[in-house]
Amino acid sequence: MFAVVKTGGKQYKVASGDVIKVEKLDAEAGATVEIDQVLMVGDDANLTVGAPLVAGASVAFEVLDQRKGPKVMIFKKKRRKNHRRTRGHRQNITVLRVTGISAGA
């Protein structure tokens, strides 16, 4: 069974036992998080698509870690003006493991 969930403005296709990295959620490592914004749930034979969400469906996650993502370098330049700027950014991410998928009603 798999589900498509929406969190942090992005969509993720998850199955039981999968480990995903999402934008930071307010939860400690070892805590359980439940996401109820499920767009699609089912398996190959039986598929339920929401409009826009599947009523009563939810996905349970276990928080594995809170960390920072890879560094992204931002370089800006204006030609012929001797203007250059380099900045870096590291996004905070949460590592989650899927513990259960509930299809709802």
mmCIF file of C-alpha atoms in Angstrom:
data_model
loop_
_atom_site.group_PDB
_atom_site.id
_atom_site.type_symbol
_atom_site.label_atom_id
_atom_site.label_comp_id
_atom_site.label_asym_id
_atom_site.label_seq_id
_atom_site.Cartn_x
_atom_site.Cartn_y
_atom_site.Cartn_z
ATOM 1 C CA MET A 1 0.000 0.000 0.000
ATOM 2 C CA PHE A 2 1.234 3.490 -0.804
ATOM 3 C CA ALA A 3 0.060 7.045 -0.285
ATOM 4 C CA VAL A 4 0.825 10.496 -1.665
ATOM 5 C CA VAL A 5 1.102 13.035 1.155
ATOM 6 C CA LYS A 6 1.592 16.796 1.079
ATOM 7 C CA THR A 7 3.834 18.560 3.591
ATOM 8 C CA GLY A 8 5.967 21.666 3.348
ATOM 9 C CA GLY A 9 4.416 22.577 -0.013
ATOM 10 C CA LYS A 10 5.752 19.385 -1.636
ATOM 11 C CA GLN A 11 4.233 15.994 -2.412
ATOM 12 C CA TYR A 12 5.819 12.673 -1.470
ATOM 13 C CA LYS A 13 4.888 9.131 -2.535
ATOM 14 C CA VAL A 14 5.438 6.900 0.502
ATOM 15 C CA ALA A 15 4.986 3.238 1.366
ATOM 16 C CA SER A 16 5.261 1.478 4.713
ATOM 17 C CA GLY A 17 8.862 1.501 5.968
ATOM 18 C CA ASP A 18 10.086 4.272 3.639
ATOM 19 C CA VAL A 19 12.455 6.953 4.944
ATOM 20 C CA ILE A 20 11.931 10.474 3.562
ATOM 21 C CA LYS A 21 13.430 13.922 4.163
ATOM 22 C CA VAL A 22 10.938 16.789 4.439
ATOM 23 C CA GLU A 23 11.093 20.432 5.445
ATOM 24 C CA LYS A 24 11.420 20.998 9.174
ATOM 25 C CA LEU A 25 8.554 19.829 11.383
ATOM 26 C CA ASP A 26 8.270 20.773 15.061
ATOM 27 C CA ALA A 27 8.895 17.378 16.662
ATOM 28 C CA GLU A 28 11.703 15.799 18.655
ATOM 29 C CA ALA A 29 13.612 12.735 17.462
ATOM 30 C CA GLY A 30 11.707 9.588 18.440
ATOM 31 C CA ALA A 31 8.304 11.299 18.401
ATOM 32 C CA THR A 32 5.358 10.210 16.260
ATOM 33 C CA VAL A 33 3.898 12.592 13.677
ATOM 34 C CA GLU A 34 0.654 12.065 11.774
ATOM 35 C CA ILE A 35 -0.001 13.801 8.451
ATOM 36 C CA ASP A 36 -3.611 13.930 7.327
ATOM 37 C CA GLN A 37 -3.098 15.762 4.031
ATOM 38 C CA VAL A 38 -3.311 12.607 1.909
ATOM 39 C CA LEU A 39 -3.906 13.206 -1.807
ATOM 40 C CA MET A 40 -4.039 9.555 -2.923
ATOM 41 C CA VAL A 41 -3.998 6.195 -1.164
ATOM 42 C CA GLY A 42 -4.198 2.550 -2.222
ATOM 43 C CA ASP A 43 -2.337 -0.177 -4.038
ATOM 44 C CA ASP A 44 -2.183 -1.217 -7.689
ATOM 45 C CA ALA A 45 -5.648 -2.835 -7.656
ATOM 46 C CA ASN A 46 -7.588 -0.473 -5.376
ATOM 47 C CA LEU A 47 -6.775 3.240 -5.702
ATOM 48 C CA THR A 48 -8.528 6.180 -4.018
ATOM 49 C CA VAL A 49 -7.868 9.691 -5.324
ATOM 50 C CA GLY A 50 -9.007 12.660 -3.240
ATOM 51 C CA ALA A 51 -10.621 15.840 -4.432
ATOM 52 C CA PRO A 52 -8.300 17.377 -3.250
ATOM 53 C CA LEU A 53 -7.814 15.236 -0.082
ATOM 54 C CA VAL A 54 -8.895 11.703 0.788
ATOM 55 C CA ALA A 55 -11.425 11.954 3.645
ATOM 56 C CA GLY A 56 -10.292 10.248 6.852
ATOM 57 C CA ALA A 57 -6.948 9.055 5.476
ATOM 58 C CA SER A 58 -3.711 9.658 7.362
ATOM 59 C CA VAL A 59 -0.098 8.515 7.410
ATOM 60 C CA ALA A 60 1.859 7.967 10.638
ATOM 61 C CA PHE A 61 5.565 8.772 10.747
ATOM 62 C CA GLU A 62 8.351 8.295 13.279
ATOM 63 C CA VAL A 63 10.818 11.186 13.515
ATOM 64 C CA LEU A 64 14.342 9.823 13.104
ATOM 65 C CA ASP A 65 16.423 13.002 13.072
ATOM 66 C CA GLN A 66 16.434 16.799 12.829
ATOM 67 C CA ARG A 67 19.349 18.018 10.716
ATOM 68 C CA LYS A 68 20.490 20.509 8.135
ATOM 69 C CA GLY A 69 20.472 19.720 4.437
ATOM 70 C CA PRO A 70 23.345 20.183 2.011
ATOM 71 C CA LYS A 71 24.783 23.643 1.489
ATOM 72 C CA VAL A 72 23.474 25.539 -1.534
ATOM 73 C CA MET A 73 25.679 28.318 -2.867
ATOM 74 C CA ILE A 74 24.009 31.447 -4.243
ATOM 75 C CA PHE A 75 26.194 33.538 -6.551
ATOM 76 C CA LYS A 76 25.041 36.893 -7.918
ATOM 77 C CA LYS A 77 26.959 38.990 -10.386
ATOM 78 C CA LYS A 78 26.320 42.190 -12.310
ATOM 79 C CA ARG A 79 28.472 42.283 -15.383
ATOM 80 C CA ARG A 80 30.833 45.193 -15.999
ATOM 81 C CA LYS A 81 30.078 46.622 -12.534
ATOM 82 C CA ASN A 82 32.634 44.669 -10.453
ATOM 83 C CA HIS A 83 29.769 43.457 -8.268
ATOM 84 C CA ARG A 84 29.833 39.875 -6.986
ATOM 85 C CA ARG A 85 28.084 38.341 -3.982
ATOM 86 C CA THR A 86 28.320 34.775 -2.708
ATOM 87 C CA ARG A 87 25.985 33.468 -0.046
ATOM 88 C CA GLY A 88 25.288 30.009 1.278
ATOM 89 C CA HIS A 89 22.127 28.414 2.633
ATOM 90 C CA ARG A 90 21.407 25.189 4.532
ATOM 91 C CA GLN A 91 17.749 24.202 4.864
ATOM 92 C CA ASN A 92 16.573 22.551 8.089
ATOM 93 C CA ILE A 93 15.126 19.106 7.348
ATOM 94 C CA THR A 94 13.361 16.373 9.273
ATOM 95 C CA VAL A 95 14.018 12.699 8.530
ATOM 96 C CA LEU A 96 10.866 10.573 8.813
ATOM 97 C CA ARG A 97 10.092 6.833 8.634
ATOM 98 C CA VAL A 98 6.593 5.680 7.633
ATOM 99 C CA THR A 99 5.085 3.476 10.350
ATOM 100 C CA GLY A 100 1.513 3.133 9.087
ATOM 101 C CA ILE A 101 -0.943 4.148 6.384
ATOM 102 C CA SER A 102 -4.636 4.505 7.180
ATOM 103 C CA ALA A 103 -6.945 4.597 4.155
ATOM 104 C CA GLY A 104 -9.887 6.071 6.074
ATOM 105 C CA ALA A 105 -13.514 5.507 5.199
#
